[in-house]
Coordinates of C-alpha atoms in Angstrom, one line a residue:
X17 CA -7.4 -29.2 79.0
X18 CA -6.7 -26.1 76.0
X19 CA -2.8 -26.7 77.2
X20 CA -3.5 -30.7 77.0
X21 CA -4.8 -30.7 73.2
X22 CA -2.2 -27.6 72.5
X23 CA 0.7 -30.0 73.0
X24 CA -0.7 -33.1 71.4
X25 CA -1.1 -30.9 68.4
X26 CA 2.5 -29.4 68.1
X27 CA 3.2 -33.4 68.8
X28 CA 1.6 -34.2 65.6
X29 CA -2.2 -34.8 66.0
X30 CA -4.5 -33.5 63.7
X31 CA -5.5 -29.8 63.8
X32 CA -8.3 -29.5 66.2
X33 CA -10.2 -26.6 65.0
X34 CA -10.7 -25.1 68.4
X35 CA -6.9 -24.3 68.5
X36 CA -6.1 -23.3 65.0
X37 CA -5.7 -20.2 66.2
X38 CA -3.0 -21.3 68.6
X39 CA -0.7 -22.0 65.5
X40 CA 2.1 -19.6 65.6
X41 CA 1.6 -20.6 61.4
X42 CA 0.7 -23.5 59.2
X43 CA 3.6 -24.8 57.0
X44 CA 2.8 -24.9 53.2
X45 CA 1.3 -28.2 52.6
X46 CA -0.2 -28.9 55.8
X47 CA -3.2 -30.4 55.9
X48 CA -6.1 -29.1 58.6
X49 CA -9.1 -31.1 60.5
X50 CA -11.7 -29.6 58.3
X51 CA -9.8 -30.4 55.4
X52 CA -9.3 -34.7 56.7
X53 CA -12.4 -34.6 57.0
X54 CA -14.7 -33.5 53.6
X55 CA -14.6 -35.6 50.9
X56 CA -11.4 -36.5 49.4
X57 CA -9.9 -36.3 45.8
X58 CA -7.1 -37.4 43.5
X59 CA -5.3 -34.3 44.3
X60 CA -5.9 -33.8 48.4
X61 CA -4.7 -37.1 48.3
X62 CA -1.4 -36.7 46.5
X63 CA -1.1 -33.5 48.5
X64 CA -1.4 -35.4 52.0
X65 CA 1.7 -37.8 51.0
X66 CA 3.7 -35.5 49.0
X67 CA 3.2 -33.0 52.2
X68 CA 4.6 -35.4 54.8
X69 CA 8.1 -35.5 52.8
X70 CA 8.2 -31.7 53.6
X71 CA 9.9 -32.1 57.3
X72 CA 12.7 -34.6 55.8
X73 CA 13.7 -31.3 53.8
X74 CA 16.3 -29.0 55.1
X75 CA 14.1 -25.9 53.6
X76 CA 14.4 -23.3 56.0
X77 CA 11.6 -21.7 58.4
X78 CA 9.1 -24.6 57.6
X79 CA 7.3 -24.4 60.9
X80 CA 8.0 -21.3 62.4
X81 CA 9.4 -18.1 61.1
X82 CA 13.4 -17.3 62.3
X83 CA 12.9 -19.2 65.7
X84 CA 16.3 -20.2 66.4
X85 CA 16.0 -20.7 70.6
X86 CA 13.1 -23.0 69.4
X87 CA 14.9 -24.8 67.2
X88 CA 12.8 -24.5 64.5
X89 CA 14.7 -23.0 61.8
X90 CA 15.8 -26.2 59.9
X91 CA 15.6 -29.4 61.1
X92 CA 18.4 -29.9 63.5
X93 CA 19.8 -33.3 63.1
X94 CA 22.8 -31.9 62.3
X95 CA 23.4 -30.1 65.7
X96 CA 21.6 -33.3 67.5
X97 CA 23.7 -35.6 65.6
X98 CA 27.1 -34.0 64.5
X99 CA 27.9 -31.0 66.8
X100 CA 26.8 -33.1 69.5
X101 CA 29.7 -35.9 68.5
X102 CA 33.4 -35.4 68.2
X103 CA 33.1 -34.6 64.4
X104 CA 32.0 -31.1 64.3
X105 CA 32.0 -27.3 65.7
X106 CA 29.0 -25.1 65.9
X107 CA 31.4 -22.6 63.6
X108 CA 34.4 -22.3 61.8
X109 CA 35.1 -19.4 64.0
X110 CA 33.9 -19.8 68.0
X111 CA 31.6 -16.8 68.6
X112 CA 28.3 -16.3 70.9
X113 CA 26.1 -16.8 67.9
X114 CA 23.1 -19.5 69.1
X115 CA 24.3 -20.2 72.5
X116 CA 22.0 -23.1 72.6
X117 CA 24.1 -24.7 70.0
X118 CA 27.3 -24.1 72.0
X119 CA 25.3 -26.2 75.1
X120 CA 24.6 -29.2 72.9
X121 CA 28.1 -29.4 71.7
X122 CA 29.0 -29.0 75.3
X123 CA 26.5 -30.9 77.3
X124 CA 25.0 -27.8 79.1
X125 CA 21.7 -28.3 77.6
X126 CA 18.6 -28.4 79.7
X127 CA 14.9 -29.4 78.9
X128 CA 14.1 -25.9 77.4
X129 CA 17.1 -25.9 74.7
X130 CA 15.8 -25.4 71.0
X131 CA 17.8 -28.6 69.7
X132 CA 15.3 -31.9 71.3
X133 CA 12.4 -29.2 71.1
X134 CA 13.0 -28.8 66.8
X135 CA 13.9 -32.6 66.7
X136 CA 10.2 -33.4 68.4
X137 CA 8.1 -30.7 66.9
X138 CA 9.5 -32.0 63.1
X139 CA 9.2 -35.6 63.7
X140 CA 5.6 -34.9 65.2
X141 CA 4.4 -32.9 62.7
X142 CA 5.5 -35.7 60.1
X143 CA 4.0 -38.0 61.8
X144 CA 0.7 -35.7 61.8
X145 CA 0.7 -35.4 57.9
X146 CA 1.6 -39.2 57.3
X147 CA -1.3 -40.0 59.5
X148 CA -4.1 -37.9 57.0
X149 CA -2.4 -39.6 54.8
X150 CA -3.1 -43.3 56.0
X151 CA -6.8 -42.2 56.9
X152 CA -7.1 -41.0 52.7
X153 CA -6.0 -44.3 51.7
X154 CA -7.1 -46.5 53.8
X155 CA -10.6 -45.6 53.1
X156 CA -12.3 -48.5 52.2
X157 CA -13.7 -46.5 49.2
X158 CA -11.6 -44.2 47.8
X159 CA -10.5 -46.0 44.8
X160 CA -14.3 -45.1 43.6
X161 CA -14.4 -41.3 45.5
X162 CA -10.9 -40.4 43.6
X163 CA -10.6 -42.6 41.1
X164 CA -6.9 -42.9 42.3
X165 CA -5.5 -46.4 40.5
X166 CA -4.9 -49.7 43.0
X167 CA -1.5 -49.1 41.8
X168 CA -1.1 -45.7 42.8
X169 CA -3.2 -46.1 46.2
X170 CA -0.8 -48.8 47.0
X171 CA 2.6 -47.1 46.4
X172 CA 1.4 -43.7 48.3
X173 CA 0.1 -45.8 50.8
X174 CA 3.6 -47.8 51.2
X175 CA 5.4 -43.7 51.2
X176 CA 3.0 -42.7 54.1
X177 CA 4.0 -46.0 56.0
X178 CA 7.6 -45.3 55.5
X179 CA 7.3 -42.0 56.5
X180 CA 5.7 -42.6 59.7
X181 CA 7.6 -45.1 60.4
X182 CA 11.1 -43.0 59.9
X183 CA 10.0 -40.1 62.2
X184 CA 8.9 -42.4 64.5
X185 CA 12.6 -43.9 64.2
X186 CA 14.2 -40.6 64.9
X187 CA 12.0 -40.4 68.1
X188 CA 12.8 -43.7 69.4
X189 CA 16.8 -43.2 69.1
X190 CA 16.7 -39.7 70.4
X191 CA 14.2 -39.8 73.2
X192 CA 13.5 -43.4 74.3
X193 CA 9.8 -43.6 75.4
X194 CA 7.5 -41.4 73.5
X195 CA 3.3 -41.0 72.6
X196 CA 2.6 -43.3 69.7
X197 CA 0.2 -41.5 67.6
X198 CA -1.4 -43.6 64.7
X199 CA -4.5 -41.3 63.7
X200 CA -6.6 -38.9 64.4
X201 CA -7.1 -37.4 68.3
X202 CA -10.5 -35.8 68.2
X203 CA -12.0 -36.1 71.6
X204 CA -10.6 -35.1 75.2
X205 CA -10.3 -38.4 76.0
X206 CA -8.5 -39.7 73.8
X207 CA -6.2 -36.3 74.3
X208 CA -5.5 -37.6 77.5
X209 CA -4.8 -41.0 76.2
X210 CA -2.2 -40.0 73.6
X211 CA -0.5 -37.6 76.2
X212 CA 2.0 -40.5 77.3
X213 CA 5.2 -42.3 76.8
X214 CA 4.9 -46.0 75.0
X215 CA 7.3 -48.2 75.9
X216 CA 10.2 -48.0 73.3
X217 CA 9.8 -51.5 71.9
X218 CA 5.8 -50.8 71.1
X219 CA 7.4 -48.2 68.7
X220 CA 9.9 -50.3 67.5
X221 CA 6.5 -52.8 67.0
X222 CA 5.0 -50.3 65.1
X223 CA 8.0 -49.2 63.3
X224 CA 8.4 -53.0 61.7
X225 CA 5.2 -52.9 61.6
X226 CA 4.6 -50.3 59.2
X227 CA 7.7 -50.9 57.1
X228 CA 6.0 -54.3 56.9
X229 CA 3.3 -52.8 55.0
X230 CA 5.3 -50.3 52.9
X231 CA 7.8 -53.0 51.7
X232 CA 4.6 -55.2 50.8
X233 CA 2.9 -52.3 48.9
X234 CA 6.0 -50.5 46.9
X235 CA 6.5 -51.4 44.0
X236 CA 9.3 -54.0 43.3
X237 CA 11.7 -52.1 41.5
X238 CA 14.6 -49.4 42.3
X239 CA 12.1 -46.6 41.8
X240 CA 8.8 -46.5 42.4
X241 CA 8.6 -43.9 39.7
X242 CA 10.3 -43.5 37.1
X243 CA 9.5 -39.5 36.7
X244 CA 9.9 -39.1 40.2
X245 CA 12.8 -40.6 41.4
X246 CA 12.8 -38.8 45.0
X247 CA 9.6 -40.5 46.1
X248 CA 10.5 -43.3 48.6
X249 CA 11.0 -47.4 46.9
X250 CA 10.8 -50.2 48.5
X251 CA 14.3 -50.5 48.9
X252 CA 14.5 -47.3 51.7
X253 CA 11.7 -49.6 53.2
X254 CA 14.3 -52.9 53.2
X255 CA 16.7 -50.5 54.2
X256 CA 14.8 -49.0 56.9
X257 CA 14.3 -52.2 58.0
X258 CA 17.4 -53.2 58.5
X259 CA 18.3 -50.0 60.5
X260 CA 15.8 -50.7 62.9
X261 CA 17.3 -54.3 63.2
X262 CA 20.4 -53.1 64.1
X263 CA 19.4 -50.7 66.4
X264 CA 17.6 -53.5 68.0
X265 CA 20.2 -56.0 67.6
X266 CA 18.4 -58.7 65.1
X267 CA 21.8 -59.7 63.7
X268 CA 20.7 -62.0 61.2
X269 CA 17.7 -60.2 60.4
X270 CA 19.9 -57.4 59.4
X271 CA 22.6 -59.8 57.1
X272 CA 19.0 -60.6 55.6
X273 CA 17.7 -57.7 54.6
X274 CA 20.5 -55.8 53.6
X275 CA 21.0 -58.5 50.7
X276 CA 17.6 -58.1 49.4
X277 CA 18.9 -54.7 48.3
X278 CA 21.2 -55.8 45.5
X279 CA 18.9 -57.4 43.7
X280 CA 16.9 -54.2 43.3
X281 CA 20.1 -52.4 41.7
X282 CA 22.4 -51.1 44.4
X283 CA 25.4 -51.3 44.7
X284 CA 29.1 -48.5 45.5
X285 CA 29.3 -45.7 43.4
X286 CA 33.2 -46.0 41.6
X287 CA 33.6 -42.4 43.0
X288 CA 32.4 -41.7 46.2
X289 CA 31.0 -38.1 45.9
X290 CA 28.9 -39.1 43.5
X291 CA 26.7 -40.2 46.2
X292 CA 26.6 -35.8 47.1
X293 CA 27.0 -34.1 44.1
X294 CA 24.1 -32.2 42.4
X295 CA 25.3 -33.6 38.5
X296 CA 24.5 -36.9 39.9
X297 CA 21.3 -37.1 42.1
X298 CA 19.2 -39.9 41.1
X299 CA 21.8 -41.0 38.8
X300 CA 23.7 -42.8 40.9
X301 CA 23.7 -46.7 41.8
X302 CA 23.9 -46.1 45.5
X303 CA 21.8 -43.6 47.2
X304 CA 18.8 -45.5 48.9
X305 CA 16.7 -42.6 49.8
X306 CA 17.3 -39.0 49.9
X307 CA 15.2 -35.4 49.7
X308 CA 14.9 -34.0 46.4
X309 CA 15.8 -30.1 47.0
X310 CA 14.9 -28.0 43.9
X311 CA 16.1 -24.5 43.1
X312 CA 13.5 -21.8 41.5
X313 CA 10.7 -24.2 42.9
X314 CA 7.0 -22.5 43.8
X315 CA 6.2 -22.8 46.7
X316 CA 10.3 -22.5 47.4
X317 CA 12.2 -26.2 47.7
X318 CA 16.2 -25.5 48.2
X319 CA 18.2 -26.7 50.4
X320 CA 18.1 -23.6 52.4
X321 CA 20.4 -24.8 55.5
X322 CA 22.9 -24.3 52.7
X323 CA 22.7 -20.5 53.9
X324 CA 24.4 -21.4 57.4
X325 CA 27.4 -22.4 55.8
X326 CA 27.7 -18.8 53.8
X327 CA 27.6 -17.5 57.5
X328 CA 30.0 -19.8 58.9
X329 CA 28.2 -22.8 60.6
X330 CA 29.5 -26.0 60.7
X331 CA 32.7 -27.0 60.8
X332 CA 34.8 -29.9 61.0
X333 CA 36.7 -30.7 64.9
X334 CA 40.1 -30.8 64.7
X335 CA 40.0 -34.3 65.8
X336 CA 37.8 -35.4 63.0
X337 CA 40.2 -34.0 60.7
X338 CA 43.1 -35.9 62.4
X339 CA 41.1 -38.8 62.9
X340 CA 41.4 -39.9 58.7
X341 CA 43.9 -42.3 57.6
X342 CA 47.0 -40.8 55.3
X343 CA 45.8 -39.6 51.8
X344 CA 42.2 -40.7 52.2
X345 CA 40.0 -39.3 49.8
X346 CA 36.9 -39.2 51.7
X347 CA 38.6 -36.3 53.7
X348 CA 38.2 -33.4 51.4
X349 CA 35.1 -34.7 49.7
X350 CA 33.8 -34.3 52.9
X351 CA 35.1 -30.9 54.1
X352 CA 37.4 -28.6 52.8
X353 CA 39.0 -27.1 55.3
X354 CA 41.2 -24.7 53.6
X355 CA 38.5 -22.9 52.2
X356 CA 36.1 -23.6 54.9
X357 CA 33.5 -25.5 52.7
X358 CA 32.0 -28.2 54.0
X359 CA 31.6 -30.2 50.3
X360 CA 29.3 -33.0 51.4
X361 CA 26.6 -30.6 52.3
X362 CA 27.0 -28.2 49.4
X363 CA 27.2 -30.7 46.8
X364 CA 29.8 -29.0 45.0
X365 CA 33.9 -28.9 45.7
X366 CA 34.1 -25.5 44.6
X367 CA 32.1 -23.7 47.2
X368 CA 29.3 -23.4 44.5
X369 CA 26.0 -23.2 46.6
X370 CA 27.3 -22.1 50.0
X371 CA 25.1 -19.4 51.6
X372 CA 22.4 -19.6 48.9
X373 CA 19.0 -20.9 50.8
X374 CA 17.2 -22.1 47.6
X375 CA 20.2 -24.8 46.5
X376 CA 19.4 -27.6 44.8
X377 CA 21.3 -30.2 46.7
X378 CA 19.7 -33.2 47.6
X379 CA 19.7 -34.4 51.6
X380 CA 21.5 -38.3 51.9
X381 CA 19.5 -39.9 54.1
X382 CA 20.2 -43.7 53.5
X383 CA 22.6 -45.1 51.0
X384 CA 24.5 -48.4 50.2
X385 CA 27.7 -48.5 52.1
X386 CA 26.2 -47.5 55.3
X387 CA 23.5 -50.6 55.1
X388 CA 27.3 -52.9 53.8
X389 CA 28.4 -52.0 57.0
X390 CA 25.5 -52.3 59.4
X391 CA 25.7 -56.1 57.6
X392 CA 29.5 -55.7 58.7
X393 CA 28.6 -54.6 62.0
X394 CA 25.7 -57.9 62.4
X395 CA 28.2 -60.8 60.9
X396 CA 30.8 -59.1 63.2
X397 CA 28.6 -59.4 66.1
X398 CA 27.6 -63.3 65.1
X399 CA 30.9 -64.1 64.9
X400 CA 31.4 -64.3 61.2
X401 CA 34.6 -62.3 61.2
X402 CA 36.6 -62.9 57.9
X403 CA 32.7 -61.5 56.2
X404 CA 32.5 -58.4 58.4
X405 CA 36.5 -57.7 57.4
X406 CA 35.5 -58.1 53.7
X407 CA 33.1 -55.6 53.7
X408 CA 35.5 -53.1 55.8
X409 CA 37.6 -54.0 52.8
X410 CA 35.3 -53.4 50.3
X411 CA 34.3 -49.9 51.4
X412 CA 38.0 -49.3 51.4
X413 CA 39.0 -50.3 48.4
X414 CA 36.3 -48.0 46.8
X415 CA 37.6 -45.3 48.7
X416 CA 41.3 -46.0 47.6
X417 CA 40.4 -46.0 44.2
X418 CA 38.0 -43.0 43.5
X419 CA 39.5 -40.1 42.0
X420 CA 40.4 -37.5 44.5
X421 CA 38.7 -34.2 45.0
X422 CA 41.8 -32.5 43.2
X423 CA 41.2 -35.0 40.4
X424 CA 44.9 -38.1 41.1
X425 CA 44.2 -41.1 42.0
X426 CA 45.3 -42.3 46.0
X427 CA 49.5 -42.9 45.8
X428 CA 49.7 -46.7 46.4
X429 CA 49.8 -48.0 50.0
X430 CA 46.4 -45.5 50.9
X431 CA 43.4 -47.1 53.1
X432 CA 45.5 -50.8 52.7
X433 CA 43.0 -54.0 53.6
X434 CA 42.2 -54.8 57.0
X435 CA 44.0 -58.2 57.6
X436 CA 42.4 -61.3 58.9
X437 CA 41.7 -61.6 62.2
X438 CA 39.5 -63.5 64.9
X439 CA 39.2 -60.9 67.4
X440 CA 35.9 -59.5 67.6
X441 CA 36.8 -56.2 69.2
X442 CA 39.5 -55.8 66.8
X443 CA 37.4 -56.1 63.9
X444 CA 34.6 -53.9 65.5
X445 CA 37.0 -51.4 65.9
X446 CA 38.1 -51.5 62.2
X447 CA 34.4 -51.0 61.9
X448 CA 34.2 -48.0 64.1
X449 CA 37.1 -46.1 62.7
X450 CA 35.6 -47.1 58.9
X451 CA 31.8 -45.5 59.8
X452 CA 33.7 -42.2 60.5
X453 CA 35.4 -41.7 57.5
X454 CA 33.0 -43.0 55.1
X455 CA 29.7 -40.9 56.6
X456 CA 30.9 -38.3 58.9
X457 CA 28.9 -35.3 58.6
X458 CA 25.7 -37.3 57.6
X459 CA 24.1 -37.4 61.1
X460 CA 25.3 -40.7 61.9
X461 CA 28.1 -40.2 64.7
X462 CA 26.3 -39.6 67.9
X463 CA 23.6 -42.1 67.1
X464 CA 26.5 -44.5 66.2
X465 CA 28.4 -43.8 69.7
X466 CA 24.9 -44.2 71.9
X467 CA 24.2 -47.8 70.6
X468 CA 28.0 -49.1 70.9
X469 CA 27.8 -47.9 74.4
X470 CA 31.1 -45.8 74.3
X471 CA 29.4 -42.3 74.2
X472 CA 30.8 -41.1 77.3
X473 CA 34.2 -42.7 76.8
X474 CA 34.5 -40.8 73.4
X475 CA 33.0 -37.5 74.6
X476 CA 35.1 -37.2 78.1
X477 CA 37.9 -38.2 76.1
X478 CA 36.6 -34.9 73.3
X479 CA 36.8 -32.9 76.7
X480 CA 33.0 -33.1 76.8
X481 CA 30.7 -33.4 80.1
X482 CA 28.5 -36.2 78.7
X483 CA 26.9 -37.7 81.2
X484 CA 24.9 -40.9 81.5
X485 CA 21.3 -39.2 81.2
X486 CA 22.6 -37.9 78.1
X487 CA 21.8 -41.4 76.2
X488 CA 18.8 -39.9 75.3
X489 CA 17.7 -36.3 75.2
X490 CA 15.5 -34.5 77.1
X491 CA 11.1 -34.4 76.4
X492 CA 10.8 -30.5 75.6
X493 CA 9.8 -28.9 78.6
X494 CA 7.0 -26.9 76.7
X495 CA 5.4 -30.2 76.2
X496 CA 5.4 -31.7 79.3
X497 CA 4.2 -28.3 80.9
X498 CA 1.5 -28.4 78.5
X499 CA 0.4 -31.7 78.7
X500 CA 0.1 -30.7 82.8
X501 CA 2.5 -33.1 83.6
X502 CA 1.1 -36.3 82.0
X503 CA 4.3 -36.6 80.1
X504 CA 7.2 -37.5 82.3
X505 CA 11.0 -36.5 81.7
X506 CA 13.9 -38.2 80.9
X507 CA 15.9 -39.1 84.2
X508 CA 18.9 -36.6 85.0
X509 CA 16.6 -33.7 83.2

């Protein structure tokens, strides 16, 4: 029963204090049992929401200290999601440096690699902060215990719902069936309740669900605060939103919600590495949501995964280079190759940043042209072709006309307009081809691949051994162990 309650902790459920000391450590911010449980103030409050941000961040060592085989060193949605695909290498130069790397980009992995066991133990343990955080503030009385504002209860209350509900989105897409966790476990029944898969579309219910709520509570402008720009708006709950309708194929629903997001002041940054760039975080008109790193911070907040590019990790495939149209700008703002600096993640075209773990570089998670083009991708899908070609178009021209990372402007004839056409595979190629270029290296790719269906045609094409069971990744194999087998595997693992 100790292994039961051991797993359903490192899934995310509430410290229980008879396994505290189990922890190999508790991240900074983390919130215990004893803590949820005494009387709460203004600041535990704050501290529960601002605390459940902490896994979005690319700060290294956050849950363990150095455990690379685990996977827990940053949060590895770049090797799930990138060296996975046909965009990028483990390293500029191939060495035997974190084999378990080298098996994801080669499908060799097995239940026990560190990649799905860091993607489920950071997800988990969001989902574990987000939930004291929903128990604060839904407490019928806490306006009178804190004093917090109905204002303020509402917006942290609408972060916490997000939150949840975009860990619980990274679950769903990466592992299909998983435990749906909405509060605290504190008895060993209910341990043995929680240790099971829901079916995927209960967590797609409670995915809409809470983003239901958050978009309801947020506040109805750009920000929800004006001093802190990083905290999640209501228009990263719209767009949330309409990610999960995509993923579950409610076209219209997605056409819908992505125009609710103009109105709130979105719209295409007129040079495209704005979006990345450390001068312009919060700045900008089109990043939707994003981490705020922050150099010289106490406890430490940089964008430390900004270290494993100073020692040569991730690098672009040769085919992702060749894949870019003639002169397209997005290439180098996306990776110099040259010089071996991959731009987008430092936030600088100078190599400025690169091996230095406290950078202040933000992490994109959602921005404007990739919600344009899921609304591409729906009117595509329903049919309305010229509108899914104008959109291809528009993301074009912006491209075409941004200043170039070596500061010309695109020679005439670059990234010309798709013409019209009727041809739905046509056009959703134009679409596939336009997704790459415009938000490669931003942990899109394999998740892109999986729900078009063409993963294995593009990774046996790569040279890859993808196979069908790798649609999803594998339940860690410490957790199903623990859980004495209540959690079942993913066929083929």
């Amino acid at each position: 029963m100790k292994n039961i309650l051991k797993s359903l902790l490192l899934m995310g459920i509430l410290f229980l204090t008879s396994c505290q000391d189990e922890l190999t450590s508790d991240p900074i911010g983390a919130t215990t049992l004893e803590q949820a449980n005494t009387t709460p103030t203004l600041s535990s409050v704050e501290l529960s929401v601002n605390s459940s941000y902490q896994l979005l961040s690319n700060r290294l060592n956050i849950l363990a200290e150095w455990d690379w085989n685990g996977g827990l060193v940053f949060q590895n949605d770049y090797v799930m999601q990138d060296i996975a695909s046909d965009d990028m290498e483990k390293k500029w130069s191939p060495d035997g440096d974190q084999v378990w790397m080298d098996d994801v980009n080669n499908y060799t992995f097995t239940s026990t690699n560190g990649g799905p066991n860091g993607l489920w133990k950071y997800d988990y343990e969001g989902i574990k902060r987000t939930n004291i955080a929903i128990g604060f503030l839904t407490k019928p009385d806490i306006e009178t215990i804190t004093g917090i504002s109905t204002a303020r209860k509402n917006q942290l209350l609408g972060e916490a719902y997000f939150l949840r509900s975009y860990y619980y989105f990274s679950l769903v897409t990466n592992f299909g069936d998983v435990p749906l966790i909405l509060g605290a476990v504190q008895t060993y029944q209910e341990a043995f309740d929680y240790a099971v898969r829901a079916n995927k579309s209960l967590v797609w219910d409670s995915i809409n669900l809470d983003l239901a709520s958050a978009k309801a509570l947020l506040p109805n402008s750009k920000y929800s605060s004006t001093t802190e720009k990083w905290r999640v708006s209501k228009g990263a709950a719209i767009a949330l939103q309409a990610k999960a309708a995509l993923y579950t194929e409610k076209w219209s629903d997605v056409v819908t919600l992505v125009d609710e997001l103009a109105p709130l002041g979105y719209s295409l940054n007129t040079n495209y590495f704005d979006n990345f760039s450390t001068a312009k975080e919060y700045t900008d008109n089109e990043v939707i949501f994003s981490y705020d790193h922050q150099s010289n911070a106490n406890p430490r907040n940089g964008n430390g995964i900004c270290a494993p590019l100073g020692w040569g990790f991730f690098a672009p495939s040769t085919d992702f280079l060749n894949s870019f149209e003639p002169n397209d700008p997005r290439k180098l703002y996306t990776v110099d190759a040259a010089n071996q600096n991959v731009n987008k993640m430092l936030g600088t075209l100078d190599g400025g940043n690169k091996g230095n773990d406290d950078a202040p570089t933000n992490k994109v998670y959602m921005r404007y042209a990739d919600a344009l083009l899921w609304k591409a991708e729906a009117l595509n899908e329903a049919g309305d072709y010229s509108g899914a070609i104008a959109i291809i178009n528009q993301i074009r021209a912006r491209a075409r006309t941004t200043v170039t990372a070596l500061g010309t402007i695109p020679p005439v004839g670059t990234l010309l307009d798709r013409v019209a056409s009727t041809d739905k595979t046509t056009v959703k190629g134009w679409l596939i081809s336009e997704r790459r270029a415009e938000l490669g290296f931003e942990n899109q790719r394999m998740l892109d691949l999986k729900r078009w269906g063409i993963a294995k045609a593009v990774m046996t094409a790569h040279g890859k051994n993808f196979q069908d069971k790798h649609m999803l990744y594998p339940i860690p194999q410490s957790e199903i162990d623990a859980s004495a087998g209540l959690l079942l595997q993913n066929p083929g693992y």
